[in-house]
Amino acid sequence: MTEAPGGVQVVRTPEALRAVRQGLGPVGFVPTMGYLHEGHAALIRRARQENALAVVSIFVNPMQFGPTDDLARYPRDLDRDLRVCAEAGAQVVFTPDAGVMYPPGFSTQVSLTGVSEPLDGAARPGHFTGVATVVLKLLNLVQPDRAYFGEKDWQQLAVIRRMVADLNVPVQVVGVPTVRADSGLALSSRNSYLGTEQQARATVLSRALRAVQAAYAAGERDTARLEQAGLDVLATDPEVQPDYLAVVPPDLQRQPTVTPDPLNRVLVAARMFGVRLIDNLPLDPADPVPAALPPGGPA
Ligand code: PAF
C-alpha cells in the first residue's frame, strides 16, 4: 500500500484492499477505467457524501474491449487520476494489474441475455460480458454497500442492475446523472481523443437527442418517426457515422410505439473522427429517474 498526495491510499492487491476495507463501513464504490473527468468526480463526491469510506477502482479492463476497439490507446494518467480522486474525497484507490484480475487459468465469464443484447450489445459483441465479469469481480473484492455508475452508460447501468438482482449481489446500485460541458457534450474519457473543434462538432449527438425529445413533446409516439427526428440532425454533419439512435422502454427492447414510462430513453452511438461516442437522455425531460427503482432496476 502507498499513500499518494492528498492522502489517498493506493492499493494494488486483493489482500491490501481487504486490509484497508476491514472494519470500515458503509463503503461507497466507484469503478472506473481511469482518465477521470468531472463526471467521475461527481460519482466519487456522491460516494463520499453517502458513505464512511469512498473507494475508487482504476482498471482498464481488457475483457470489455473487442479486437478492433481502442484498448492499446485508451488514455491513462494515474498521477492525475489520484489527484482527481483526492480532490473529490476518495480515501482508497484500488488499481490492480491485469495479472491480478485475470491470473493464468482464469476461465469464468458473466453473460446476460435480454438487456445486454440490443444496441451496444449488438454493436460490440462480448462487451457487456466483459463489463459484467469485471464489475462482479470488483464488487466481490470491495464488498461495498453502494456502487455508483454514471447514467451516461445507460445500457451498462441496466446490465449491472440486472446482474446484481439476478445474482443476489448485496449492493445498492446508484445511477448518477450525466455531467455535460456547457456545450451539451456529455463528458467522457474518450473526448480526450478529440480536439476543441471536433468536440464542438460532437455536440451534434446531444442535439439529435434533444430533437427526439422535442418531437415527443410535440405529441409524436411512433418510435421510427421519433428516431428519424434525431437521425435528421445527425445527418447534418457528414462526419457522423451512426451505430444506432434508438428510443427504448426500460427493458431496452425497442417497440413500434412508445408507452409512457419515466424510464423511456433515447440513446445514440456514433463514430466521429475515428472515435466512438455514446449519449442518452430521458425521452421526456420532465421525467426524473425515480430515486427508488424496482428490484432489478429499470430493466
Ligand atoms: O464504465 C466504465 O468505466 C467501465 O465499463 C467499468 C464499469 C469501470 C467496468 O470496467
PDB file of C-alpha atoms and ligand atoms in Angstrom:
ATOM      1  CA  MET A   1       0.000   0.000   0.000  1.00  0.00           C
ATOM      2  CA  THR A   2       1.259   3.522  -0.786  1.00  0.00           C
ATOM      3  CA  GLU A   3      -0.060   6.952   0.123  1.00  0.00           C
ATOM      4  CA  ALA A   4      -0.461   9.375  -2.767  1.00  0.00           C
ATOM      5  CA  PRO A   5      -0.551  13.189  -2.476  1.00  0.00           C
ATOM      6  CA  GLY A   6      -3.874  14.214  -0.953  1.00  0.00           C
ATOM      7  CA  GLY A   7      -3.792  11.274   1.478  1.00  0.00           C
ATOM      8  CA  VAL A   8      -5.366   8.704  -0.890  1.00  0.00           C
ATOM      9  CA  GLN A   9      -4.272   5.160  -0.072  1.00  0.00           C
ATOM     10  CA  VAL A  10      -3.308   3.301  -3.247  1.00  0.00           C
ATOM     11  CA  VAL A  11      -3.700  -0.486  -3.096  1.00  0.00           C
ATOM     12  CA  ARG A  12      -2.868  -2.929  -5.836  1.00  0.00           C
ATOM     13  CA  THR A  13      -3.787  -6.376  -4.487  1.00  0.00           C
ATOM     14  CA  PRO A  14      -6.962  -8.009  -3.096  1.00  0.00           C
ATOM     15  CA  GLU A  15      -5.149  -8.640   0.218  1.00  0.00           C
ATOM     16  CA  ALA A  16      -4.214  -4.962   0.684  1.00  0.00           C
ATOM     17  CA  LEU A  17      -7.757  -3.973  -0.288  1.00  0.00           C
ATOM     18  CA  ARG A  18      -9.227  -6.309   2.343  1.00  0.00           C
ATOM     19  CA  ALA A  19      -6.910  -4.789   4.957  1.00  0.00           C
ATOM     20  CA  VAL A  20      -7.990  -1.163   4.323  1.00  0.00           C
ATOM     21  CA  ARG A  21     -11.633  -2.180   3.899  1.00  0.00           C
ATOM     22  CA  GLN A  22     -11.847  -4.138   7.168  1.00  0.00           C
ATOM     23  CA  GLY A  23     -13.989  -2.742   9.961  1.00  0.00           C
ATOM     24  CA  LEU A  24     -14.953   0.339   7.958  1.00  0.00           C
ATOM     25  CA  GLY A  25     -18.425   0.940   6.671  1.00  0.00           C
ATOM     26  CA  PRO A  26     -20.595   1.812   4.970  1.00  0.00           C
ATOM     27  CA  VAL A  27     -18.474   1.725   1.844  1.00  0.00           C
ATOM     28  CA  GLY A  28     -19.297   3.549  -1.407  1.00  0.00           C
ATOM     29  CA  PHE A  29     -17.567   2.230  -4.523  1.00  0.00           C
ATOM     30  CA  VAL A  30     -16.896   3.906  -7.883  1.00  0.00           C
ATOM     31  CA  PRO A  31     -15.497   1.524 -10.521  1.00  0.00           C
ATOM     32  CA  THR A  32     -13.661   3.335 -13.324  1.00  0.00           C
ATOM     33  CA  MET A  33     -11.183   2.769 -16.135  1.00  0.00           C
ATOM     34  CA  GLY A  34      -9.269   5.902 -15.188  1.00  0.00           C
ATOM     35  CA  TYR A  35      -8.563   9.112 -17.103  1.00  0.00           C
ATOM     36  CA  LEU A  36     -11.041  10.654 -14.714  1.00  0.00           C
ATOM     37  CA  HIS A  37     -13.134  13.714 -15.514  1.00  0.00           C
ATOM     38  CA  GLU A  38     -15.782  15.779 -13.759  1.00  0.00           C
ATOM     39  CA  GLY A  39     -18.355  13.028 -14.372  1.00  0.00           C
ATOM     40  CA  HIS A  40     -16.251  10.598 -12.324  1.00  0.00           C
ATOM     41  CA  ALA A  41     -15.640  13.288  -9.697  1.00  0.00           C
ATOM     42  CA  ALA A  42     -19.430  13.640  -9.295  1.00  0.00           C
ATOM     43  CA  LEU A  43     -19.685   9.882  -8.672  1.00  0.00           C
ATOM     44  CA  ILE A  44     -16.839   9.998  -6.128  1.00  0.00           C
ATOM     45  CA  ARG A  45     -18.290  13.010  -4.299  1.00  0.00           C
ATOM     46  CA  ARG A  46     -21.646  11.254  -4.054  1.00  0.00           C
ATOM     47  CA  ALA A  47     -19.970   8.066  -2.775  1.00  0.00           C
ATOM     48  CA  ARG A  48     -18.128  10.056  -0.132  1.00  0.00           C
ATOM     49  CA  GLN A  49     -21.262  12.002   0.924  1.00  0.00           C
ATOM     50  CA  GLU A  50     -23.316   8.846   1.437  1.00  0.00           C
ATOM     51  CA  ASN A  51     -20.701   6.536   2.983  1.00  0.00           C
ATOM     52  CA  ALA A  52     -17.924   6.464   5.563  1.00  0.00           C
ATOM     53  CA  LEU A  53     -15.378   5.245   3.023  1.00  0.00           C
ATOM     54  CA  ALA A  54     -15.197   6.057  -0.693  1.00  0.00           C
ATOM     55  CA  VAL A  55     -13.249   3.509  -2.750  1.00  0.00           C
ATOM     56  CA  VAL A  56     -12.408   4.069  -6.429  1.00  0.00           C
ATOM     57  CA  SER A  57     -11.054   1.365  -8.716  1.00  0.00           C
ATOM     58  CA  ILE A  58      -8.944   2.248 -11.733  1.00  0.00           C
ATOM     59  CA  PHE A  59      -8.584  -0.684 -14.094  1.00  0.00           C
ATOM     60  CA  VAL A  60      -8.657  -0.626 -17.888  1.00  0.00           C
ATOM     61  CA  ASN A  61     -10.475  -3.917 -18.321  1.00  0.00           C
ATOM     62  CA  PRO A  62      -9.156  -5.785 -21.389  1.00  0.00           C
ATOM     63  CA  MET A  63     -12.141  -8.167 -21.337  1.00  0.00           C
ATOM     64  CA  GLN A  64     -14.611  -5.458 -22.359  1.00  0.00           C
ATOM     65  CA  PHE A  65     -12.635  -4.323 -25.440  1.00  0.00           C
ATOM     66  CA  GLY A  66     -13.161  -6.041 -28.801  1.00  0.00           C
ATOM     67  CA  PRO A  67     -10.312  -6.767 -31.239  1.00  0.00           C
ATOM     68  CA  THR A  68     -10.906  -3.504 -33.141  1.00  0.00           C
ATOM     69  CA  ASP A  69     -11.535  -1.371 -30.009  1.00  0.00           C
ATOM     70  CA  ASP A  70      -9.131   1.184 -28.553  1.00  0.00           C
ATOM     71  CA  LEU A  71      -7.587  -0.843 -25.661  1.00  0.00           C
ATOM     72  CA  ALA A  72      -3.951  -0.081 -26.574  1.00  0.00           C
ATOM     73  CA  ARG A  73      -4.507   3.650 -26.975  1.00  0.00           C
ATOM     74  CA  TYR A  74      -7.088   4.051 -24.168  1.00  0.00           C
ATOM     75  CA  PRO A  75      -5.897   7.170 -22.269  1.00  0.00           C
ATOM     76  CA  ARG A  76      -4.086   6.597 -18.969  1.00  0.00           C
ATOM     77  CA  ASP A  77      -2.677   9.050 -16.383  1.00  0.00           C
ATOM     78  CA  LEU A  78      -2.548   7.601 -12.867  1.00  0.00           C
ATOM     79  CA  ASP A  79      -0.930  10.638 -11.186  1.00  0.00           C
ATOM     80  CA  ARG A  80      -3.638  12.931 -12.486  1.00  0.00           C
ATOM     81  CA  ASP A  81      -6.335  10.385 -11.571  1.00  0.00           C
ATOM     82  CA  LEU A  82      -5.060  10.206  -7.988  1.00  0.00           C
ATOM     83  CA  ARG A  83      -5.317  13.984  -7.725  1.00  0.00           C
ATOM     84  CA  VAL A  84      -8.937  13.905  -9.009  1.00  0.00           C
ATOM     85  CA  CYS A  85      -9.728  11.117  -6.505  1.00  0.00           C
ATOM     86  CA  ALA A  86      -8.207  13.057  -3.591  1.00  0.00           C
ATOM     87  CA  GLU A  87      -9.980  16.298  -4.534  1.00  0.00           C
ATOM     88  CA  ALA A  88     -13.336  14.530  -4.838  1.00  0.00           C
ATOM     89  CA  GLY A  89     -12.911  12.871  -1.437  1.00  0.00           C
ATOM     90  CA  ALA A  90     -11.901   9.265  -2.215  1.00  0.00           C
ATOM     91  CA  GLN A  91      -9.873   7.688   0.577  1.00  0.00           C
ATOM     92  CA  VAL A  92      -8.833   4.465  -1.208  1.00  0.00           C
ATOM     93  CA  VAL A  93      -7.884   3.747  -4.829  1.00  0.00           C
ATOM     94  CA  PHE A  94      -7.653   0.119  -5.956  1.00  0.00           C
ATOM     95  CA  THR A  95      -5.556  -0.152  -9.090  1.00  0.00           C
ATOM     96  CA  PRO A  96      -4.775  -3.796  -9.813  1.00  0.00           C
ATOM     97  CA  ASP A  97      -2.630  -5.144 -12.662  1.00  0.00           C
ATOM     98  CA  ALA A  98      -4.341  -7.235 -15.352  1.00  0.00           C
ATOM     99  CA  GLY A  99      -2.496 -10.280 -13.946  1.00  0.00           C
ATOM    100  CA  VAL A 100      -4.148  -9.748 -10.556  1.00  0.00           C
ATOM    101  CA  MET A 101      -7.624  -9.540 -12.071  1.00  0.00           C
ATOM    102  CA  TYR A 102      -7.113 -12.264 -14.688  1.00  0.00           C
ATOM    103  CA  PRO A 103      -4.425 -14.674 -13.434  1.00  0.00           C
ATOM    104  CA  PRO A 104      -3.368 -17.628 -15.600  1.00  0.00           C
ATOM    105  CA  GLY A 105      -6.187 -20.164 -15.786  1.00  0.00           C
ATOM    106  CA  PHE A 106      -8.948 -17.570 -15.384  1.00  0.00           C
ATOM    107  CA  SER A 107     -11.986 -19.199 -17.036  1.00  0.00           C
ATOM    108  CA  THR A 108     -15.225 -17.588 -15.830  1.00  0.00           C
ATOM    109  CA  GLN A 109     -17.483 -15.133 -17.612  1.00  0.00           C
ATOM    110  CA  VAL A 110     -20.702 -13.434 -16.532  1.00  0.00           C
ATOM    111  CA  SER A 111     -23.001 -13.242 -19.532  1.00  0.00           C
ATOM    112  CA  LEU A 112     -26.506 -11.745 -19.594  1.00  0.00           C
ATOM    113  CA  THR A 113     -29.322 -12.164 -22.086  1.00  0.00           C
ATOM    114  CA  GLY A 114     -32.112  -9.619 -22.678  1.00  0.00           C
ATOM    115  CA  VAL A 115     -30.956  -6.196 -21.636  1.00  0.00           C
ATOM    116  CA  SER A 116     -27.371  -6.764 -22.824  1.00  0.00           C
ATOM    117  CA  GLU A 117     -28.352  -7.861 -26.333  1.00  0.00           C
ATOM    118  CA  PRO A 118     -29.560  -4.823 -28.348  1.00  0.00           C
ATOM    119  CA  LEU A 119     -27.760  -1.507 -29.067  1.00  0.00           C
ATOM    120  CA  ASP A 120     -24.173  -1.685 -27.744  1.00  0.00           C
ATOM    121  CA  GLY A 121     -24.629  -5.415 -27.180  1.00  0.00           C
ATOM    122  CA  ALA A 122     -25.159  -5.856 -30.917  1.00  0.00           C
ATOM    123  CA  ALA A 123     -22.589  -3.237 -31.960  1.00  0.00           C
ATOM    124  CA  ARG A 124     -19.846  -4.511 -29.589  1.00  0.00           C
ATOM    125  CA  PRO A 125     -20.153  -8.308 -29.244  1.00  0.00           C
ATOM    126  CA  GLY A 126     -18.781  -9.524 -25.900  1.00  0.00           C
ATOM    127  CA  HIS A 127     -18.531  -6.019 -24.438  1.00  0.00           C
ATOM    128  CA  PHE A 128     -21.161  -6.449 -21.724  1.00  0.00           C
ATOM    129  CA  THR A 129     -19.831  -9.887 -20.785  1.00  0.00           C
ATOM    130  CA  GLY A 130     -16.505  -8.178 -20.093  1.00  0.00           C
ATOM    131  CA  VAL A 131     -18.210  -5.397 -18.140  1.00  0.00           C
ATOM    132  CA  ALA A 132     -20.399  -7.741 -16.063  1.00  0.00           C
ATOM    133  CA  THR A 133     -17.481 -10.066 -15.307  1.00  0.00           C
ATOM    134  CA  VAL A 134     -15.152  -7.318 -14.104  1.00  0.00           C
ATOM    135  CA  VAL A 135     -17.863  -5.460 -12.176  1.00  0.00           C
ATOM    136  CA  LEU A 136     -18.890  -8.635 -10.324  1.00  0.00           C
ATOM    137  CA  LYS A 137     -15.215  -9.338  -9.507  1.00  0.00           C
ATOM    138  CA  LEU A 138     -14.739  -5.768  -8.268  1.00  0.00           C
ATOM    139  CA  LEU A 139     -17.931  -5.902  -6.179  1.00  0.00           C
ATOM    140  CA  ASN A 140     -16.737  -9.169  -4.624  1.00  0.00           C
ATOM    141  CA  LEU A 141     -13.326  -7.664  -3.882  1.00  0.00           C
ATOM    142  CA  VAL A 142     -14.500  -4.312  -2.484  1.00  0.00           C
ATOM    143  CA  GLN A 143     -17.776  -5.558  -0.913  1.00  0.00           C
ATOM    144  CA  PRO A 144     -19.326  -2.088  -0.977  1.00  0.00           C
ATOM    145  CA  ASP A 145     -22.698  -1.132   0.460  1.00  0.00           C
ATOM    146  CA  ARG A 146     -23.364   1.123  -2.537  1.00  0.00           C
ATOM    147  CA  ALA A 147     -21.850   1.215  -6.035  1.00  0.00           C
ATOM    148  CA  TYR A 148     -22.072   4.331  -8.220  1.00  0.00           C
ATOM    149  CA  PHE A 149     -22.374   4.328 -12.029  1.00  0.00           C
ATOM    150  CA  GLY A 150     -22.948   7.156 -14.499  1.00  0.00           C
ATOM    151  CA  GLU A 151     -26.228   7.355 -16.409  1.00  0.00           C
ATOM    152  CA  LYS A 152     -24.181   8.231 -19.489  1.00  0.00           C
ATOM    153  CA  ASP A 153     -23.622   4.479 -19.886  1.00  0.00           C
ATOM    154  CA  TRP A 154     -27.386   3.838 -19.611  1.00  0.00           C
ATOM    155  CA  GLN A 155     -27.279   0.311 -21.018  1.00  0.00           C
ATOM    156  CA  GLN A 156     -24.286  -0.602 -18.836  1.00  0.00           C
ATOM    157  CA  LEU A 157     -26.223   0.634 -15.794  1.00  0.00           C
ATOM    158  CA  ALA A 158     -29.218  -1.517 -16.812  1.00  0.00           C
ATOM    159  CA  VAL A 159     -26.948  -4.556 -17.311  1.00  0.00           C
ATOM    160  CA  ILE A 160     -25.350  -4.088 -13.892  1.00  0.00           C
ATOM    161  CA  ARG A 161     -28.704  -3.614 -12.146  1.00  0.00           C
ATOM    162  CA  ARG A 162     -29.977  -6.798 -13.801  1.00  0.00           C
ATOM    163  CA  MET A 163     -26.864  -8.776 -12.820  1.00  0.00           C
ATOM    164  CA  VAL A 164     -26.962  -7.542  -9.225  1.00  0.00           C
ATOM    165  CA  ALA A 165     -30.627  -8.525  -8.910  1.00  0.00           C
ATOM    166  CA  ASP A 166     -30.260 -11.876 -10.695  1.00  0.00           C
ATOM    167  CA  LEU A 167     -27.183 -12.954  -8.716  1.00  0.00           C
ATOM    168  CA  ASN A 168     -28.347 -11.514  -5.359  1.00  0.00           C
ATOM    169  CA  VAL A 169     -25.270  -9.336  -5.036  1.00  0.00           C
ATOM    170  CA  PRO A 170     -25.647  -7.473  -1.716  1.00  0.00           C
ATOM    171  CA  VAL A 171     -25.058  -3.952  -3.017  1.00  0.00           C
ATOM    172  CA  GLN A 172     -27.253  -0.951  -3.808  1.00  0.00           C
ATOM    173  CA  VAL A 173     -26.615   0.256  -7.364  1.00  0.00           C
ATOM    174  CA  VAL A 174     -26.853   4.059  -7.615  1.00  0.00           C
ATOM    175  CA  GLY A 175     -27.173   5.778 -11.015  1.00  0.00           C
ATOM    176  CA  VAL A 176     -25.799   9.327 -11.191  1.00  0.00           C
ATOM    177  CA  PRO A 177     -26.901  11.849 -13.870  1.00  0.00           C
ATOM    178  CA  THR A 178     -24.575  12.568 -16.780  1.00  0.00           C
ATOM    179  CA  VAL A 179     -22.274  15.566 -16.400  1.00  0.00           C
ATOM    180  CA  ARG A 180     -22.118  17.729 -19.534  1.00  0.00           C
ATOM    181  CA  ALA A 181     -19.898  20.511 -20.822  1.00  0.00           C
ATOM    182  CA  ASP A 182     -21.684  23.863 -21.270  1.00  0.00           C
ATOM    183  CA  SER A 183     -21.911  22.963 -24.973  1.00  0.00           C
ATOM    184  CA  GLY A 184     -24.101  19.949 -24.094  1.00  0.00           C
ATOM    185  CA  LEU A 185     -21.368  17.397 -24.870  1.00  0.00           C
ATOM    186  CA  ALA A 186     -21.524  14.506 -22.373  1.00  0.00           C
ATOM    187  CA  LEU A 187     -18.199  14.209 -20.521  1.00  0.00           C
ATOM    188  CA  SER A 188     -16.259  11.069 -21.467  1.00  0.00           C
ATOM    189  CA  SER A 189     -12.649   9.914 -21.192  1.00  0.00           C
ATOM    190  CA  ARG A 190     -12.797   9.349 -24.965  1.00  0.00           C
ATOM    191  CA  ASN A 191     -13.429  13.087 -25.572  1.00  0.00           C
ATOM    192  CA  SER A 192      -9.683  13.462 -24.981  1.00  0.00           C
ATOM    193  CA  TYR A 193      -9.137  11.926 -28.441  1.00  0.00           C
ATOM    194  CA  LEU A 194     -10.908  14.971 -29.952  1.00  0.00           C
ATOM    195  CA  GLY A 195      -9.571  18.490 -30.453  1.00  0.00           C
ATOM    196  CA  THR A 196     -11.573  21.547 -29.403  1.00  0.00           C
ATOM    197  CA  GLU A 197     -13.159  22.000 -32.835  1.00  0.00           C
ATOM    198  CA  GLN A 198     -14.019  18.292 -33.037  1.00  0.00           C
ATOM    199  CA  GLN A 199     -15.599  18.391 -29.557  1.00  0.00           C
ATOM    200  CA  ALA A 200     -17.772  21.282 -30.722  1.00  0.00           C
ATOM    201  CA  ARG A 201     -18.877  19.176 -33.734  1.00  0.00           C
ATOM    202  CA  ALA A 202     -19.608  16.227 -31.402  1.00  0.00           C
ATOM    203  CA  THR A 203     -22.410  18.224 -29.760  1.00  0.00           C
ATOM    204  CA  VAL A 204     -24.462  17.021 -32.744  1.00  0.00           C
ATOM    205  CA  LEU A 205     -25.160  13.887 -30.665  1.00  0.00           C
ATOM    206  CA  SER A 206     -26.851  15.710 -27.779  1.00  0.00           C
ATOM    207  CA  ARG A 207     -28.611  17.989 -30.271  1.00  0.00           C
ATOM    208  CA  ALA A 208     -30.009  14.892 -32.012  1.00  0.00           C
ATOM    209  CA  LEU A 209     -31.265  13.539 -28.676  1.00  0.00           C
ATOM    210  CA  ARG A 210     -32.929  16.858 -27.896  1.00  0.00           C
ATOM    211  CA  ALA A 211     -34.634  16.835 -31.314  1.00  0.00           C
ATOM    212  CA  VAL A 212     -36.190  13.483 -30.358  1.00  0.00           C
ATOM    213  CA  GLN A 213     -37.328  14.951 -27.037  1.00  0.00           C
ATOM    214  CA  ALA A 214     -38.889  17.860 -28.938  1.00  0.00           C
ATOM    215  CA  ALA A 215     -40.747  15.522 -31.317  1.00  0.00           C
ATOM    216  CA  TYR A 216     -42.030  13.549 -28.313  1.00  0.00           C
ATOM    217  CA  ALA A 217     -43.113  16.777 -26.598  1.00  0.00           C
ATOM    218  CA  ALA A 218     -44.972  17.723 -29.809  1.00  0.00           C
ATOM    219  CA  GLY A 219     -47.026  14.533 -29.471  1.00  0.00           C
ATOM    220  CA  GLU A 220     -45.190  12.031 -31.703  1.00  0.00           C
ATOM    221  CA  ARG A 221     -45.435   8.449 -30.298  1.00  0.00           C
ATOM    222  CA  ASP A 222     -44.278   6.405 -33.296  1.00  0.00           C
ATOM    223  CA  THR A 223     -40.806   5.074 -32.465  1.00  0.00           C
ATOM    224  CA  ALA A 224     -39.436   5.187 -36.020  1.00  0.00           C
ATOM    225  CA  ARG A 225     -40.640   8.762 -36.587  1.00  0.00           C
ATOM    226  CA  LEU A 226     -39.190   9.876 -33.248  1.00  0.00           C
ATOM    227  CA  GLU A 227     -35.864   8.299 -34.166  1.00  0.00           C
ATOM    228  CA  GLN A 228     -35.954   9.933 -37.606  1.00  0.00           C
ATOM    229  CA  ALA A 229     -36.096  13.350 -35.913  1.00  0.00           C
ATOM    230  CA  GLY A 230     -32.730  12.534 -34.280  1.00  0.00           C
ATOM    231  CA  LEU A 231     -31.230  10.877 -37.372  1.00  0.00           C
ATOM    232  CA  ASP A 232     -32.042  14.008 -39.398  1.00  0.00           C
ATOM    233  CA  VAL A 233     -29.895  16.063 -37.003  1.00  0.00           C
ATOM    234  CA  LEU A 234     -27.035  13.522 -37.143  1.00  0.00           C
ATOM    235  CA  ALA A 235     -27.191  13.703 -40.958  1.00  0.00           C
ATOM    236  CA  THR A 236     -26.359  17.416 -40.859  1.00  0.00           C
ATOM    237  CA  ASP A 237     -22.719  16.517 -40.127  1.00  0.00           C
ATOM    238  CA  PRO A 238     -21.120  14.230 -42.745  1.00  0.00           C
ATOM    239  CA  GLU A 239     -18.504  13.178 -40.177  1.00  0.00           C
ATOM    240  CA  VAL A 240     -21.124  11.258 -38.151  1.00  0.00           C
ATOM    241  CA  GLN A 241     -21.300   7.502 -38.713  1.00  0.00           C
ATOM    242  CA  PRO A 242     -24.221   6.382 -36.530  1.00  0.00           C
ATOM    243  CA  ASP A 243     -24.227   2.894 -34.949  1.00  0.00           C
ATOM    244  CA  TYR A 244     -27.752   3.468 -33.651  1.00  0.00           C
ATOM    245  CA  LEU A 245     -30.180   6.082 -32.458  1.00  0.00           C
ATOM    246  CA  ALA A 246     -32.954   4.300 -30.564  1.00  0.00           C
ATOM    247  CA  VAL A 247     -35.981   5.137 -28.471  1.00  0.00           C
ATOM    248  CA  VAL A 248     -36.371   2.370 -25.906  1.00  0.00           C
ATOM    249  CA  PRO A 249     -38.511   1.451 -22.897  1.00  0.00           C
ATOM    250  CA  PRO A 250     -36.945   0.453 -19.539  1.00  0.00           C
ATOM    251  CA  ASP A 251     -36.043  -3.097 -20.712  1.00  0.00           C
ATOM    252  CA  LEU A 252     -34.276  -1.578 -23.766  1.00  0.00           C
ATOM    253  CA  GLN A 253     -36.319  -3.738 -26.165  1.00  0.00           C
ATOM    254  CA  ARG A 254     -37.470  -1.293 -28.869  1.00  0.00           C
ATOM    255  CA  GLN A 255     -41.263  -1.213 -29.519  1.00  0.00           C
ATOM    256  CA  PRO A 256     -43.119   0.222 -32.550  1.00  0.00           C
ATOM    257  CA  THR A 257     -44.907   2.817 -30.413  1.00  0.00           C
ATOM    258  CA  VAL A 258     -43.997   4.475 -27.154  1.00  0.00           C
ATOM    259  CA  THR A 259     -45.909   3.684 -23.951  1.00  0.00           C
ATOM    260  CA  PRO A 260     -45.389   6.438 -21.367  1.00  0.00           C
ATOM    261  CA  ASP A 261     -42.851   5.469 -18.705  1.00  0.00           C
ATOM    262  CA  PRO A 262     -40.447   7.712 -16.757  1.00  0.00           C
ATOM    263  CA  LEU A 263     -37.618   5.371 -17.755  1.00  0.00           C
ATOM    264  CA  ASN A 264     -38.172   5.687 -21.526  1.00  0.00           C
ATOM    265  CA  ARG A 265     -34.883   6.794 -23.024  1.00  0.00           C
ATOM    266  CA  VAL A 266     -33.347   7.861 -26.309  1.00  0.00           C
ATOM    267  CA  LEU A 267     -29.826   6.539 -26.855  1.00  0.00           C
ATOM    268  CA  VAL A 268     -27.262   7.264 -29.529  1.00  0.00           C
ATOM    269  CA  ALA A 269     -23.907   5.780 -30.504  1.00  0.00           C
ATOM    270  CA  ALA A 270     -21.862   7.127 -33.392  1.00  0.00           C
ATOM    271  CA  ARG A 271     -18.339   7.382 -34.669  1.00  0.00           C
ATOM    272  CA  MET A 272     -16.865  10.818 -35.327  1.00  0.00           C
ATOM    273  CA  PHE A 273     -13.250  11.491 -36.276  1.00  0.00           C
ATOM    274  CA  GLY A 274     -12.498   7.797 -35.594  1.00  0.00           C
ATOM    275  CA  VAL A 275     -13.855   7.940 -32.036  1.00  0.00           C
ATOM    276  CA  ARG A 276     -16.935   6.070 -30.853  1.00  0.00           C
ATOM    277  CA  LEU A 277     -19.159   8.295 -28.710  1.00  0.00           C
ATOM    278  CA  ILE A 278     -22.370   7.479 -26.828  1.00  0.00           C
ATOM    279  CA  ASP A 279     -25.008   9.581 -25.124  1.00  0.00           C
ATOM    280  CA  ASN A 280     -28.612   9.333 -23.940  1.00  0.00           C
ATOM    281  CA  LEU A 281     -31.442  11.424 -22.496  1.00  0.00           C
ATOM    282  CA  PRO A 282     -34.853  10.741 -20.981  1.00  0.00           C
ATOM    283  CA  LEU A 283     -37.489  10.784 -23.700  1.00  0.00           C
ATOM    284  CA  ASP A 284     -39.473  13.254 -21.617  1.00  0.00           C
ATOM    285  CA  PRO A 285     -37.126  15.725 -19.846  1.00  0.00           C
ATOM    286  CA  ALA A 286     -39.853  16.254 -17.226  1.00  0.00           C
ATOM    287  CA  ASP A 287     -39.271  12.626 -16.123  1.00  0.00           C
ATOM    288  CA  PRO A 288     -36.600  12.378 -13.458  1.00  0.00           C
ATOM    289  CA  VAL A 289     -35.176   8.875 -12.942  1.00  0.00           C
ATOM    290  CA  PRO A 290     -37.120   7.590  -9.905  1.00  0.00           C
ATOM    291  CA  ALA A 291     -34.973   7.510  -6.749  1.00  0.00           C
ATOM    292  CA  ALA A 292     -36.277   4.071  -5.793  1.00  0.00           C
ATOM    293  CA  LEU A 293     -36.194   1.622  -8.678  1.00  0.00           C
ATOM    294  CA  PRO A 294     -37.902  -1.777  -8.580  1.00  0.00           C
ATOM    295  CA  PRO A 295     -35.665  -4.744  -7.665  1.00  0.00           C
ATOM    296  CA  GLY A 296     -33.500  -5.326 -10.688  1.00  0.00           C
ATOM    297  CA  GLY A 297     -33.814  -1.710 -11.687  1.00  0.00           C
ATOM    298  CA  PRO A 298     -35.324  -0.392 -14.878  1.00  0.00           C
ATOM    299  CA  ALA A 299     -34.546  -3.473 -16.909  1.00  0.00           C
TER     300      ALA A 299
HETATM  301  O1  PAF B   1     -17.834   2.485 -17.133  1.00  0.00           O
HETATM  302  C1  PAF B   1     -16.652   2.086 -17.023  1.00  0.00           C
HETATM  303  O2  PAF B   1     -15.715   2.852 -16.868  1.00  0.00           O
HETATM  304  C2  PAF B   1     -16.381   0.597 -17.104  1.00  0.00           C
HETATM  305  O3  PAF B   1     -17.206  -0.033 -18.018  1.00  0.00           O
HETATM  306  C3  PAF B   1     -16.437  -0.110 -15.730  1.00  0.00           C
HETATM  307  C4  PAF B   1     -17.838  -0.054 -15.141  1.00  0.00           C
HETATM  308  C5  PAF B   1     -15.449   0.535 -14.782  1.00  0.00           C
HETATM  309  C6  PAF B   1     -16.065  -1.584 -15.885  1.00  0.00           C
HETATM  310  O4  PAF B   1     -14.773  -1.711 -16.393  1.00  0.00           O
END
